[in-house]
Every structure is written in C-alpha cells, then in structure tokens.
Amino acid sequence: MSGSKARLYMDYNASAPLRPQAYDAMLAALLIDANPSSVHTDGRAARSLVDQSRQQIDCLFGGQAKQMIFTSGATEAANFVLTPDWTMGRAPVRFSKLYVAASAHPCLLSGGRFAFDDVVQVPVTEHGTVDLIILEDLLDRHDAASGMPLVAMPAACNETGVMQPLTELASLVRAKGGTLVVDAVQMAGRLPIDLSNPAGDYFILSAHKLGGPRGIGALVALSDLMMPRPLITGGGQEKGHRAGTENTVGIAGFGAAVQAALIDMAEERWADTVVQRDRFEAELRMLCPSAIIHGDAVQRLPNTSFFSLPGIKAETAQIALDLDGIAVSAGSACSSGKVGPSHVLEVMNAERVDGALRVSLGLDASDADIDRLLQSLQRLLKRSKTARAA
Amino acid sequence: MSGSKARLYMDYNASAPLRPQAYDAMLAALLIDANPSSVHTDGRAARSLVDQSRQQIDCLFGGQAKQMIFTSGATEAANFVLTPDWTMGRAPVRFSKLYVAASAHPCLLSGGRFAFDDVVQVPVTEHGTVDLIILEDLLDRHDAASGMPLVAMPAACNETGVMQPLTELASLVRAKGGTLVVDAVQMAGRLPIDLSNPAGDYFILSAHKLGGPRGIGALVALSDLMMPRPLITGGGQEKGHRAGTENTVGIAGFGAAVQAALIDMAEERWADTVVQRDRFEAELRMLCPSAIIHGDAVQRLPNTSFFSLPGIKAETAQIALDLDGIAVSAGSACSSGKVGPSHVLEVMNAERVDGALRVSLGLDASDADIDRLLQSLQRLLKRSKTARAA
C-alpha cells in the first residue's frame, strides 16, 4: 500500500537534496575542461568559475571572509584547522590544547592533528548546550606557557539541532586569549551567521548540507593573521594552503547552492519549516505522551526534531519508517552504516533511552508529509503496544 | 584570423576533457540525493553507486585491488600514502625514509607526512629515467633498524611523459625489503598496468587525467596487509581509512571514465596518437633542427611531447600559441598559475634551455590539429628569427 507512494526524504541533516540552481551550475561547469591552474585561456575560464563561487560563498559572511580554502568537505576542513601547528606570516604559532564540545560531530571530536591527550571535551548540559561555566574554568586553567587554547564548537548539533550561544562563546574565548573554530555545517544556509558581534574566527562549511554536492567544503577565516599548517601539500593551489587540482564542478555547485540558500533565508522561508516541525512535535506528544524530544527547551535549527519513543528501539523505528517509504535517521550518518549508540544522547545524560530518531526537514515539507510521518509512527506505536500486551 | 577558429586543447596532462560517459554517469548521480552512509533505501542507492565505481576502477588492476580508498585527488592520495606511520592489522609499522624520483610530481617530492630530512631524492638520467644503480646503492645503505624504506616513483612523468621501468623498479624494491608506491596518474587509462610481474604495491590515481572529473582520485593497494595511518579522521567511511562523506558524483564520473578508457585501450586507440605525436616531432625537427625533444630516447607516454626551441622562451611560446587558440603548457600546471623553471628539466641536466613546451594530446588529435600546431610554431620561429636579425 504505502510502497507505491513516492519516497519521503526527511534526512536533510545527513545530506540535503541538490538544489536545482546547484544542478544547473554543475552542468555548466562540466563543460569547462581545463585545469584552473593552467595559464592559458581555457585554464583561466576554469579559474574564474572558482573565483565566482568563492564570492558567492563569501556572502554567507557578509563579504568579510579573509581566507576561504576549498576542501573535499567539512571533515577535511576540520582535520586541516584542528592542528597545534599554525603560522603567522612565516613565524610558527602553537596551540597546545583543543577544547571541543562533547556533543560535536566526530570529525571535531577526533581532534584532527592534535595528540589524543591534548583534546579536552567540554561537557554539555542536559539540553545539549555547552556548559559555559566549565569552559571558562578550563580556559582559566589553561597553561598559556605551552601554547594558546583552540576551541571548537558546533554552531548547531547535527543530531539534536541544538544551537550553541555563539556570541557568548566567541566573547568568552576571545577574553581568554583563545581562538574559536565554529563548525557551521548544519547552520550555514539555514540561519544567518550574525557577524555584528564576535561569532568565531574560523568556520567549517560543507556544501551537501545546504543543497550543494557531496565532496566539497571549505574553511573560512575572518582574519588572515594566522593560518593552520597545510594538511595536504605538494602544489601551490589555494595560495599554498591546500594542494591539489580544484574540484571545479563541486565548487560551482557549492557557490550556486549558497546563493540559493541566501535567497531562501532572506525570504524567511525556514519559518514555514519551524511551523511544520513544531506541529509534528505537538502531535507526536499527543500520540505518545511519554515521547522525549531532545533539546526542545533551547534554541534549535528550524528543521530538526530528535526524539525517543519509550519502549521502541530507534533502529527498529528507522527501518519501519524506511519500509513505509520515509527516510529518517537513527543518529548521525557519519559512520558508514555503522549503527551504534548516539554519543550526543550520552553526553546529554539521556542514555537511558533506546536511541533516538532524527527527522530533519527541507523547505518543501508539507502538511501531507508531516501527516504521513505521524501516521507511520502511529502504526509503529500501535504494533509495539500490541506486542507488549501479547 | 586564427581567433575565429575553435580552440585546440593540447594540454591533456594538465586535465583531460570530461569523457561523455563520465558526463552521463555524473548526470545520473546528481539525481541521487542521499548520504551513502545512511542506512535507509535512499542511502543504499548512493552506496551502490560508490560500490559500482569501485568495481569499474578495479578493472584497471585486473580486479586484483585489495583496497581502494577514494580521495579528493592524487595529491591527497600522495599525502595519505607517503607517511612513516603505517599499521599492519592493529600493529604499528614504521618507514624511516622515503626515496622519491627527482623527476616526480611535486605532490610526491613534498614527501607527504615524512619529515623533510627523511626524504631522499633519487637522481634520474639525462633521459629522465631513474638511475637504478644509485637507487640500489641507496637501498643497500638504508638503515633497516630505524624502519623500512618507502620508495615513490611516477609511472610516467607528467612533463616529459618519460616512463619508468616499473618491473625492474618493483623487483629491486622488493628484493631490498622496501615498498613501492607508484604514481600512476599519467599512465592509468593510457597504457595498461602490467601485473604479470611485480609492478608496485600502492598506486595513486586521479580521475581528471583520464577523462573523469577534477576533485576525485584514489589510493589502490594490491595487498591489504599494511595500510598508511589515515590522513583524514573523524568518520568511519572507506573502512576507517578516510573519513568524510563520499563525493558520489565525482566517484560516479571516475568509474565511468575508467570504463571508457579501458575500452579505448583494448581497441589500441592510443596507437593513432603515437603516430600523430611522432609526426609532430619529425616535422618540428625539420622546422627547427636545433629543437630538443626531452626524453625522446626512452619509452614515453603515447600522447606527450616536451620540447625546447633554442632562443625561444617557453612562457613566450605558450602565450603565442594561446593567442592562436592552442592550449599547451610550459611545464606542470600544478602551481596555480605560478611560472617558474621546470624541476624536471633541471634534474635531467637540461637547465641550459629556456624552459620547454609540453604538448599533450588526446585520442581525437587529428592531422589538421597537428598541422595547425606546427603552423603556429612556424610563425613563432619566423618572428623570433626576424627579431634576432633586427
């Protein structure tokens, strides 16, 4: 019955469908055949494509980016920026410890090029926001003689959608002589990055979470005083910060997706998604009063709902929804099909639940889509109740 | 006059035009919207795309690849594999020195994660082939107590097209207890990789040199006993060898390009290109008897001619040809528009010439194309003679 319906994709935080504008830009870029480092006319055409995308993406930062290094995605950008070894001009600069939110994505938590012992996890509250008092204490106790403190925070959690108080974080880190790396992967293109106050020093971006292609991302610096030592060397591309021929097709799609996302944000289209998400959560609570919605007491991304249905395993629910044609996730998709407990639930002290389901919506989520999701969950709840009664 | 003609692209070694089969595969892949790590139906469709490409690319190795790790290109693959720190199962394995051909691409010469002092350049002869006697001597003097020797060699030089004697190299390295990394970027898809004899242990590939897209490459291992420590961490993709969401569109294009290249090789289509290249060189010598064609005494790629015209600067010639609508290069394109002396000419002891021009042809190079190139060079030679006479 439901098998004949079109599939319903509600896993935007794992990968957002390609925006038509990105598709068109990639089609055009596929026809440009040269290496952007070649000095002939053909090469310069490829180069101008890269330059144009850089300008489009810079608009996420109000044109204030001082450096934008294209990478193969957010994970490479994280490995690039999370390093003890930096340079200021030609002088070496050293960060001795990395302080990273315990709810961060694994690509931040792994600490990049920091030694395991130099990575300090900063606890989060039960709501998923970083504990600012503990962070302040950690930074106060930081041994500045060994090097500066580097702090890495997700602007918004990929699982819960919970947003960190960036302005307070940036002010605190700045006051303590640290540098703030913001994982803006889930926030960029959904909510504006407010640069009227300090909001961070380095930003990690991924194209495919905002409607661009997979395989392209960037590290953006708001100051060009200091830069991390390159991760990938052996070529002069990206002003020497990242060697390797540029992914011109991916870069073109990234720029076009950002441009389209900026228009959606200017038109405040995500407000409709918040309405759908909130209606979903309200009706879910009516269907199942004991449902736990993680992070719902604090500010979240407009499109994300991360919830546990007591007595129902998240993996089981995910498969049941998939059979009903609905794609959601049971935690992060980052680990190649590996199903394991969510570290985010754990650090939010919610490990007593049997995992959680993540619904992450796109701008096109309709009343009918939410109804279909609710109906599928209702059937699941009914089956579970019957099974327990038997 | 010539400005109205279609552009003539003869810079395949910098970046080959996208093959139609790769274009079609990428178009299809653009419609698959999910993350290949997601366990739902949509994610599994993306996953199967990646798996299919892996099988297609494995055919370059007669289906014998034990590991194939997708990277953002050859430069990342080089930075990944050129490291002192490897693992065999869970046990650490150490390489203490990297021996790399002096004519290698900068992404090998930079030594990846080896310390500067642990990278040893292996000289090449005036013909551009590695000096096997010196390499043998270096490996004999290698201090095995400190770790094993890692040897990195280009199968074919990107500038001259000169090919290394892979079978002899692989036998020598194996006999001395070393491991051979082959940069197969310029050879793959143009000449078969002969695996009937030892030919190397790890192979670096790039999609865009064989008609796939830029921004995707791979490291291929013929044995899975040892693997280099990951360069990019923080996710379980690629069996833990390389974190980050896969570039599905790029991977699809890579696989399709390899499949098409294998058909071209099976049909021996590059034999026609050799004929064109050889005719070009014969007529160039008639136009300018003092022209030097680098590496012409040894085995070269079928499509490459690297030559110096005495009294004419390579950069000047490159610009003149570009104005005539012909794209060639003056050395490697790897350094973002940077024009400098070719390190390959230098190590071949040919630094007395004013640089060299690289013509690198595609399968479609026609008689008319070669004639147009020769006419353009003839005009250049005439102008230069007039200038010198004045």
PDB file of C-alpha atoms in Angstrom, chain A residues 170-278:
ATOM      1  CA  ALA A 170      33.127  33.861  20.991  1.00  0.00           C
ATOM      2  CA  SER A 171      33.337  36.627  23.613  1.00  0.00           C
ATOM      3  CA  LEU A 172      34.476  34.200  26.283  1.00  0.00           C
ATOM      4  CA  VAL A 173      37.109  32.554  24.069  1.00  0.00           C
ATOM      5  CA  ARG A 174      38.383  35.929  22.914  1.00  0.00           C
ATOM      6  CA  ALA A 175      38.594  37.223  26.504  1.00  0.00           C
ATOM      7  CA  LYS A 176      40.682  34.187  27.458  1.00  0.00           C
ATOM      8  CA  GLY A 177      43.140  34.617  24.567  1.00  0.00           C
ATOM      9  CA  GLY A 178      41.820  31.665  22.615  1.00  0.00           C
ATOM     10  CA  THR A 179      40.728  31.098  19.020  1.00  0.00           C
ATOM     11  CA  LEU A 180      37.266  29.793  18.156  1.00  0.00           C
ATOM     12  CA  VAL A 181      36.626  27.327  15.344  1.00  0.00           C
ATOM     13  CA  VAL A 182      32.917  27.078  14.504  1.00  0.00           C
ATOM     14  CA  ASP A 183      31.523  24.008  12.778  1.00  0.00           C
ATOM     15  CA  ALA A 184      28.864  25.866  10.791  1.00  0.00           C
ATOM     16  CA  VAL A 185      27.936  22.832   8.667  1.00  0.00           C
ATOM     17  CA  GLN A 186      24.348  22.474   9.882  1.00  0.00           C
ATOM     18  CA  MET A 187      23.690  26.190  10.441  1.00  0.00           C
ATOM     19  CA  ALA A 188      25.071  27.702   7.244  1.00  0.00           C
ATOM     20  CA  GLY A 189      22.351  28.345   4.709  1.00  0.00           C
ATOM     21  CA  ARG A 190      19.606  27.776   7.279  1.00  0.00           C
ATOM     22  CA  LEU A 191      20.181  30.593   9.733  1.00  0.00           C
ATOM     23  CA  PRO A 192      22.239  33.733   9.151  1.00  0.00           C
ATOM     24  CA  ILE A 193      25.679  33.972  10.736  1.00  0.00           C
ATOM     25  CA  ASP A 194      25.450  37.152  12.808  1.00  0.00           C
ATOM     26  CA  LEU A 195      28.763  38.953  12.486  1.00  0.00           C
ATOM     27  CA  SER A 196      27.678  42.145  14.266  1.00  0.00           C
ATOM     28  CA  ASN A 197      29.175  40.602  17.399  1.00  0.00           C
ATOM     29  CA  PRO A 198      32.133  38.225  17.639  1.00  0.00           C
ATOM     30  CA  ALA A 199      30.897  34.892  16.302  1.00  0.00           C
ATOM     31  CA  GLY A 200      34.071  32.881  15.834  1.00  0.00           C
ATOM     32  CA  ASP A 201      37.376  33.076  13.991  1.00  0.00           C
ATOM     33  CA  TYR A 202      37.347  30.072  11.621  1.00  0.00           C
ATOM     34  CA  PHE A 203      34.276  28.426  10.105  1.00  0.00           C
ATOM     35  CA  ILE A 204      33.868  24.939   8.693  1.00  0.00           C
ATOM     36  CA  LEU A 205      31.390  24.563   5.821  1.00  0.00           C
ATOM     37  CA  SER A 206      30.018  21.620   3.849  1.00  0.00           C
ATOM     38  CA  ALA A 207      28.207  22.048   0.529  1.00  0.00           C
ATOM     39  CA  HIS A 208      25.977  18.984   0.691  1.00  0.00           C
ATOM     40  CA  LYS A 209      24.183  20.011   3.865  1.00  0.00           C
ATOM     41  CA  LEU A 210      22.847  23.180   2.214  1.00  0.00           C
ATOM     42  CA  GLY A 211      21.872  21.759  -1.156  1.00  0.00           C
ATOM     43  CA  GLY A 212      25.238  21.603  -2.898  1.00  0.00           C
ATOM     44  CA  PRO A 213      27.103  18.452  -3.917  1.00  0.00           C
ATOM     45  CA  ARG A 214      28.944  15.980  -1.680  1.00  0.00           C
ATOM     46  CA  GLY A 215      32.734  16.107  -1.738  1.00  0.00           C
ATOM     47  CA  ILE A 216      33.253  19.839  -1.340  1.00  0.00           C
ATOM     48  CA  GLY A 217      33.533  22.123   1.681  1.00  0.00           C
ATOM     49  CA  ALA A 218      35.614  24.999   2.921  1.00  0.00           C
ATOM     50  CA  LEU A 219      37.497  26.527   5.791  1.00  0.00           C
ATOM     51  CA  VAL A 220      36.698  30.218   6.103  1.00  0.00           C
ATOM     52  CA  ALA A 221      38.824  32.609   8.169  1.00  0.00           C
ATOM     53  CA  LEU A 222      37.570  36.026   9.234  1.00  0.00           C
ATOM     54  CA  SER A 223      41.149  37.143   9.807  1.00  0.00           C
ATOM     55  CA  ASP A 224      44.194  36.174   7.782  1.00  0.00           C
ATOM     56  CA  LEU A 225      46.707  36.807  10.540  1.00  0.00           C
ATOM     57  CA  MET A 226      47.105  33.133  11.432  1.00  0.00           C
ATOM     58  CA  MET A 227      46.577  30.030   9.356  1.00  0.00           C
ATOM     59  CA  PRO A 228      46.853  26.324  10.208  1.00  0.00           C
ATOM     60  CA  ARG A 229      49.766  24.444   8.684  1.00  0.00           C
ATOM     61  CA  PRO A 230      48.525  22.785   5.469  1.00  0.00           C
ATOM     62  CA  LEU A 231      47.193  19.228   5.718  1.00  0.00           C
ATOM     63  CA  ILE A 232      47.678  18.489   2.012  1.00  0.00           C
ATOM     64  CA  THR A 233      50.910  19.707   0.432  1.00  0.00           C
ATOM     65  CA  GLY A 234      52.708  19.415  -2.896  1.00  0.00           C
ATOM     66  CA  GLY A 235      51.170  22.141  -5.073  1.00  0.00           C
ATOM     67  CA  GLY A 236      50.607  25.886  -4.903  1.00  0.00           C
ATOM     68  CA  GLN A 237      46.799  25.868  -5.126  1.00  0.00           C
ATOM     69  CA  GLU A 238      44.665  27.858  -2.666  1.00  0.00           C
ATOM     70  CA  LYS A 239      47.565  30.273  -2.060  1.00  0.00           C
ATOM     71  CA  GLY A 240      49.633  27.372  -0.759  1.00  0.00           C
ATOM     72  CA  HIS A 241      47.106  26.451   1.943  1.00  0.00           C
ATOM     73  CA  ARG A 242      45.791  23.294   0.225  1.00  0.00           C
ATOM     74  CA  ALA A 243      47.470  21.485  -2.656  1.00  0.00           C
ATOM     75  CA  GLY A 244      45.590  19.580  -5.346  1.00  0.00           C
ATOM     76  CA  THR A 245      43.686  20.455  -8.504  1.00  0.00           C
ATOM     77  CA  GLU A 246      40.420  22.154  -7.579  1.00  0.00           C
ATOM     78  CA  ASN A 247      37.118  20.264  -7.777  1.00  0.00           C
ATOM     79  CA  THR A 248      35.688  22.803 -10.215  1.00  0.00           C
ATOM     80  CA  VAL A 249      32.312  21.103 -10.690  1.00  0.00           C
ATOM     81  CA  GLY A 250      31.828  20.716  -6.941  1.00  0.00           C
ATOM     82  CA  ILE A 251      32.928  24.284  -6.267  1.00  0.00           C
ATOM     83  CA  ALA A 252      30.489  25.610  -8.874  1.00  0.00           C
ATOM     84  CA  GLY A 253      27.633  23.659  -7.258  1.00  0.00           C
ATOM     85  CA  PHE A 254      28.660  24.851  -3.797  1.00  0.00           C
ATOM     86  CA  GLY A 255      28.585  28.520  -4.817  1.00  0.00           C
ATOM     87  CA  ALA A 256      25.220  28.229  -6.553  1.00  0.00           C
ATOM     88  CA  ALA A 257      23.706  26.350  -3.597  1.00  0.00           C
ATOM     89  CA  VAL A 258      24.870  29.036  -1.174  1.00  0.00           C
ATOM     90  CA  GLN A 259      23.422  31.759  -3.382  1.00  0.00           C
ATOM     91  CA  ALA A 260      20.057  29.956  -3.490  1.00  0.00           C
ATOM     92  CA  ALA A 261      20.171  29.308   0.269  1.00  0.00           C
ATOM     93  CA  LEU A 262      20.808  33.001   0.928  1.00  0.00           C
ATOM     94  CA  ILE A 263      17.694  33.916  -1.057  1.00  0.00           C
ATOM     95  CA  ASP A 264      15.633  31.388   0.937  1.00  0.00           C
ATOM     96  CA  MET A 265      16.962  32.877   4.167  1.00  0.00           C
ATOM     97  CA  ALA A 266      16.243  36.442   3.007  1.00  0.00           C
ATOM     98  CA  GLU A 267      12.658  35.369   2.277  1.00  0.00           C
ATOM     99  CA  GLU A 268      12.489  33.758   5.724  1.00  0.00           C
ATOM    100  CA  ARG A 269      11.278  30.527   4.193  1.00  0.00           C
ATOM    101  CA  TRP A 270      12.551  28.425   7.093  1.00  0.00           C
ATOM    102  CA  ALA A 271       9.802  29.971   9.260  1.00  0.00           C
ATOM    103  CA  ASP A 272       7.343  27.620   7.497  1.00  0.00           C
ATOM    104  CA  THR A 273       9.576  24.659   8.340  1.00  0.00           C
ATOM    105  CA  VAL A 274       9.567  25.612  12.013  1.00  0.00           C
ATOM    106  CA  VAL A 275       5.760  25.594  11.911  1.00  0.00           C
ATOM    107  CA  GLN A 276       5.758  22.079  10.403  1.00  0.00           C
ATOM    108  CA  ARG A 277       8.377  20.803  12.845  1.00  0.00           C
ATOM    109  CA  ASP A 278       6.502  22.248  15.825  1.00  0.00           C
TER     110      ASP A 278
END
